[in-house]
Amino acid sequence: AQKVTQAQTEISVVEKEDVTLDCVYETRDTTYYLFWYKQPPSGELVFLIRRNSFDEQNEISGRYSWNFQKSTSSFNFTITASQVVDSAVYFCALNSGSVSGSRLTFGEGTQLTVNP
Amino acid sequence: EPEVTQTPSHQVTQMGQEVILRCVPISNHLYFYWYRQILGQKVEFLVSFYNNEISEKSEIFDDQFSVERPDGSNFTLKIRSTKLEDSAMYFCASSVDTHTGELFFGEGSRLTVL
C-alpha cells in the first residue's frame, strides 16, 4: 500500500524567512512518481513539481527547491525568502503501483501561513 | 494553455437529491479521474476512467456514484442520492498517459448537501 505523511499540519513564518515542508512516503514499488501541489485559498490544485524514483537530483525553481532522498523516503520542499502569496495548503502526493497508472495518494497537507 | 474545466463551481442540494458534476478534460487526454476533498482534509481518489470504462475505483466510490462520458468532450460524475457526508470539493483531472503520472486538475466543484 502507498502512504504519504506530512507531519507538519500548520506552519507559520514571517515574510522572508525560509521554510521547509516535510514529506515522507511509503511504497513497495521501485518505479514511482512524487509530486507537490499548492492549494491556495481559492481552492484549486496547482501543480508544482513531479519527480520520478530514478532521479534523485535536487531541483531548484526560483525560490522553490526540492530535496529527494530515497534512502529516507523523503521529498521535502523548501521555499526561500517566503512571501505572503505563498500562503496556501501544500500537498505532497505519490503515484505508484496503480492499475490505472495515475492514482495519486495525497498526504494530509501542510497549511503554510506567511505573515507580513 | 489547455485546461480542465468543471461546472458548476458550487452546487447546493438537499439530502437525497441527485447531483451531476460536469468536467471537460483536455482534448487530447485519454485518462480521466475524479478526486474528492472533504473540507480541511486531504484529497482522495475516487475513480479513473479509460476507453469508456472504469479502470479503477476506490472504496469511497460505492453504488451511489457513477461516471459517464456521454459525448466526446464531457466527463460526468453522478451522485444518485446525496448524503450530508458527500459535501466536499470534487476535482476532475485528466492525463495524456499513465506513464508519467502527471494529472491536470480542474478548479473543482464544491458540493454542499443540506
Short mmCIF file of C-alpha atoms in Angstrom, two decimals:
data_model
loop_
_atom_site.label_atom_id
_atom_site.label_comp_id
_atom_site.label_asym_id
_atom_site.label_seq_id
_atom_site.Cartn_x
_atom_site.Cartn_y
_atom_site.Cartn_z
CA ALA A 1 0.00 0.00 0.00
CA GLN A 2 1.06 3.54 -0.61
CA LYS A 3 1.19 6.18 2.05
CA VAL A 4 2.28 9.80 2.24
CA THR A 5 2.90 11.52 5.55
CA GLN A 6 3.15 15.24 6.03
CA ALA A 7 3.80 15.53 9.72
CA GLN A 8 3.53 19.32 9.81
CA THR A 9 -0.13 20.27 9.94
CA GLU A 10 0.47 24.01 10.12
CA ILE A 11 3.49 26.23 9.76
CA SER A 12 3.55 29.95 10.37
CA VAL A 13 6.50 32.12 9.33
CA VAL A 14 7.27 35.75 8.83
CA GLU A 15 7.87 37.05 5.35
CA LYS A 16 11.39 36.49 4.01
CA GLU A 17 12.01 33.51 6.24
CA ASP A 18 12.94 30.21 4.61
CA VAL A 19 10.57 27.34 5.28
CA THR A 20 10.80 23.59 4.63
CA LEU A 21 7.79 21.37 4.24
CA ASP A 22 8.42 17.72 5.01
CA CYS A 23 7.10 14.73 3.10
CA VAL A 24 7.76 11.07 3.84
CA TYR A 25 6.35 8.35 1.64
CA GLU A 26 5.93 4.59 1.67
CA THR A 27 5.73 2.30 -1.32
CA ARG A 28 6.95 -1.14 -2.30
CA ASP A 29 7.29 -0.19 -5.93
CA THR A 30 10.65 0.59 -7.48
CA THR A 31 9.13 2.92 -10.04
CA TYR A 32 7.05 5.75 -8.71
CA TYR A 33 6.50 9.46 -9.01
CA LEU A 34 6.32 12.15 -6.36
CA PHE A 35 4.51 15.44 -6.64
CA TRP A 36 3.91 18.66 -4.82
CA TYR A 37 0.70 20.61 -5.28
CA LYS A 38 -0.26 24.00 -3.93
CA GLN A 39 -3.84 24.76 -2.92
CA PRO A 40 -4.40 28.48 -2.41
CA PRO A 41 -7.48 29.77 -0.55
CA SER A 42 -9.40 29.82 -3.85
CA GLY A 43 -9.32 26.01 -3.73
CA GLU A 44 -7.76 24.84 -6.98
CA LEU A 45 -4.83 22.43 -7.07
CA VAL A 46 -1.74 23.92 -8.65
CA PHE A 47 0.93 21.52 -9.86
CA LEU A 48 4.42 22.46 -8.66
CA ILE A 49 6.76 19.58 -9.44
CA ARG A 50 6.99 15.92 -10.44
CA ARG A 51 9.93 13.67 -9.63
CA ASN A 52 10.47 10.07 -10.69
CA SER A 53 12.10 7.50 -8.47
CA PHE A 54 15.18 7.21 -10.63
CA ASP A 55 16.10 10.85 -10.48
CA GLU A 56 17.46 11.92 -7.13
CA GLN A 57 18.85 15.19 -8.31
CA ASN A 58 17.64 18.09 -6.28
CA GLU A 59 15.79 20.74 -8.20
CA ILE A 60 15.56 24.47 -7.86
CA SER A 61 12.98 26.66 -9.48
CA GLY A 62 13.23 30.27 -8.44
CA ARG A 63 12.52 30.44 -4.72
CA TYR A 64 11.40 26.79 -4.64
CA SER A 65 13.68 23.82 -4.18
CA TRP A 66 13.09 20.14 -3.62
CA ASN A 67 15.25 17.58 -1.85
CA PHE A 68 14.53 13.98 -2.83
CA GLN A 69 16.26 11.29 -0.75
CA LYS A 70 15.36 7.69 -1.47
CA SER A 71 17.41 6.46 1.47
CA THR A 72 15.00 8.17 3.86
CA SER A 73 11.93 8.05 1.58
CA SER A 74 11.60 11.79 1.80
CA PHE A 75 10.75 14.51 -0.68
CA ASN A 76 11.00 17.81 1.11
CA PHE A 77 10.09 21.19 -0.28
CA THR A 78 11.81 24.43 0.66
CA ILE A 79 10.61 27.94 -0.04
CA THR A 80 13.35 30.53 0.23
CA ALA A 81 12.55 34.10 1.24
CA SER A 82 8.86 33.33 1.70
CA GLN A 83 6.20 35.79 0.61
CA VAL A 84 2.63 36.37 1.73
CA VAL A 85 1.41 34.95 -1.59
CA ASP A 86 2.98 31.61 -0.64
CA SER A 87 0.29 31.18 2.00
CA ALA A 88 -1.60 28.04 1.00
CA VAL A 89 -2.02 24.38 1.76
CA TYR A 90 0.72 22.29 0.21
CA PHE A 91 0.16 18.64 -0.63
CA CYS A 92 2.75 16.00 -1.33
CA ALA A 93 1.50 13.10 -3.45
CA LEU A 94 2.73 9.71 -4.61
CA ASN A 95 1.85 7.81 -7.77
CA SER A 96 2.84 4.17 -7.85
CA GLY A 97 1.58 0.67 -8.44
CA SER A 98 -1.80 1.68 -9.69
CA VAL A 99 -3.72 -0.30 -12.26
CA SER A 100 -4.74 2.92 -13.89
CA GLY A 101 -1.24 4.30 -13.60
CA SER A 102 -2.24 7.63 -12.22
CA ARG A 103 -3.88 7.09 -8.89
CA LEU A 104 -2.35 9.71 -6.66
CA THR A 105 -2.10 9.18 -2.94
CA PHE A 106 -2.03 12.53 -1.19
CA GLY A 107 -0.64 13.49 2.16
CA GLU A 108 -2.75 15.35 4.68
CA GLY A 109 -1.33 18.67 3.60
CA THR A 110 0.58 21.41 5.38
CA GLN A 111 -1.09 24.78 5.89
CA LEU A 112 1.58 27.43 5.39
CA THR A 113 0.85 30.93 6.61
CA VAL A 114 3.31 33.66 5.74
CA ASN A 115 2.77 36.77 7.80
CA PRO A 116 3.87 40.22 6.66
CA GLU B 1 -2.75 26.75 -22.29
CA PRO B 2 -5.29 23.91 -22.35
CA GLU B 3 -7.07 23.32 -19.10
CA VAL B 4 -9.62 21.08 -17.44
CA THR B 5 -12.89 22.91 -16.82
CA GLN B 6 -15.55 21.97 -14.31
CA THR B 7 -19.15 23.02 -13.80
CA PRO B 8 -20.78 24.06 -11.61
CA SER B 9 -18.23 25.74 -9.39
CA HIS B 10 -20.60 25.43 -6.45
CA GLN B 11 -23.81 23.48 -6.01
CA VAL B 12 -26.11 23.35 -3.04
CA THR B 13 -28.56 20.49 -2.85
CA GLN B 14 -30.92 18.80 -0.46
CA MET B 15 -30.12 15.41 1.00
CA GLY B 16 -31.48 12.63 -1.19
CA GLN B 17 -31.30 14.62 -4.42
CA GLU B 18 -29.32 13.55 -7.46
CA VAL B 19 -26.36 15.65 -8.49
CA ILE B 20 -24.34 15.65 -11.70
CA LEU B 21 -20.94 17.30 -11.79
CA ARG B 22 -19.51 18.02 -15.20
CA CYS B 23 -15.99 18.17 -16.50
CA VAL B 24 -14.38 18.90 -19.83
CA PRO B 25 -10.93 17.28 -19.86
CA ILE B 26 -8.06 18.47 -22.01
CA SER B 27 -8.90 17.45 -25.56
CA ASN B 28 -6.06 15.04 -26.36
CA HIS B 29 -6.12 13.35 -22.97
CA LEU B 30 -7.30 9.76 -22.73
CA TYR B 31 -7.47 9.14 -18.98
CA PHE B 32 -9.95 10.81 -16.70
CA TYR B 33 -10.31 10.94 -12.94
CA TRP B 34 -12.42 12.19 -10.11
CA TYR B 35 -10.97 13.07 -6.73
CA ARG B 36 -12.72 14.34 -3.62
CA GLN B 37 -11.63 16.63 -0.82
CA ILE B 38 -13.79 16.95 2.26
CA LEU B 39 -13.29 20.38 3.83
CA GLY B 40 -9.99 20.57 5.70
CA GLN B 41 -8.95 17.06 4.72
CA LYS B 42 -6.70 15.52 2.13
CA VAL B 43 -7.53 14.89 -1.49
CA GLU B 44 -8.79 11.35 -2.09
CA PHE B 45 -9.01 9.29 -5.26
CA LEU B 46 -12.48 8.24 -6.34
CA VAL B 47 -12.27 6.74 -9.81
CA SER B 48 -10.30 6.55 -13.02
CA PHE B 49 -11.78 6.09 -16.47
CA TYR B 50 -10.27 4.99 -19.74
CA ASN B 51 -11.66 3.79 -23.03
CA ASN B 52 -15.23 4.33 -21.86
CA GLU B 53 -14.99 2.24 -18.78
CA ILE B 54 -13.89 2.47 -15.19
CA SER B 55 -10.31 1.26 -14.84
CA GLU B 56 -10.02 1.65 -11.09
CA LYS B 57 -12.15 2.86 -8.21
CA SER B 58 -11.65 3.39 -4.52
CA GLU B 59 -13.73 2.11 -1.65
CA ILE B 60 -15.36 5.54 -1.47
CA PHE B 61 -16.85 5.06 -4.93
CA ASP B 62 -19.88 2.98 -3.97
CA ASP B 63 -23.13 2.30 -5.81
CA GLN B 64 -24.32 5.85 -5.24
CA PHE B 65 -21.65 7.09 -7.62
CA SER B 66 -21.38 6.67 -11.36
CA VAL B 67 -19.30 8.20 -14.11
CA GLU B 68 -20.00 8.64 -17.76
CA ARG B 69 -18.54 10.13 -20.87
CA PRO B 70 -21.76 10.93 -22.69
CA ASP B 71 -20.10 12.55 -25.68
CA GLY B 72 -16.63 13.29 -26.99
CA SER B 73 -15.90 16.07 -24.57
CA ASN B 74 -17.76 15.79 -21.27
CA PHE B 75 -16.94 13.55 -18.34
CA THR B 76 -19.55 13.45 -15.59
CA LEU B 77 -19.82 12.29 -12.01
CA LYS B 78 -23.31 11.46 -10.78
CA ILE B 79 -24.30 11.03 -7.18
CA ARG B 80 -27.71 9.36 -7.10
CA SER B 81 -28.99 10.18 -3.66
CA THR B 82 -26.77 12.64 -1.88
CA LYS B 83 -25.92 12.35 1.79
CA LEU B 84 -24.62 15.01 4.14
CA GLU B 85 -21.20 13.38 4.07
CA ASP B 86 -20.98 13.87 0.30
CA SER B 87 -20.37 17.55 0.94
CA ALA B 88 -16.90 18.15 -0.45
CA MET B 89 -14.87 19.66 -3.26
CA TYR B 90 -14.82 17.36 -6.24
CA PHE B 91 -11.87 17.63 -8.60
CA CYS B 92 -11.81 16.30 -12.12
CA ALA B 93 -8.44 15.52 -13.68
CA SER B 94 -7.13 14.18 -16.95
CA SER B 95 -3.85 12.85 -18.25
CA VAL B 96 -2.45 12.03 -21.65
CA ASP B 97 -0.92 8.78 -20.45
CA THR B 98 -0.27 6.84 -17.29
CA HIS B 99 3.50 6.63 -17.52
CA THR B 100 4.44 10.00 -16.13
CA GLY B 101 1.62 10.24 -13.70
CA GLU B 102 1.09 13.90 -14.33
CA LEU B 103 -2.53 14.83 -13.81
CA PHE B 104 -4.06 18.13 -14.80
CA PHE B 105 -6.71 19.16 -12.32
CA GLY B 106 -9.74 21.33 -12.81
CA GLU B 107 -10.62 24.07 -10.36
CA GLY B 108 -13.08 21.89 -8.54
CA SER B 109 -16.81 21.79 -7.91
CA ARG B 110 -17.89 22.47 -4.37
CA LEU B 111 -20.91 20.40 -3.37
CA THR B 112 -22.88 21.32 -0.29
CA VAL B 113 -25.56 18.88 0.86
CA LEU B 114 -28.12 20.26 3.31
#
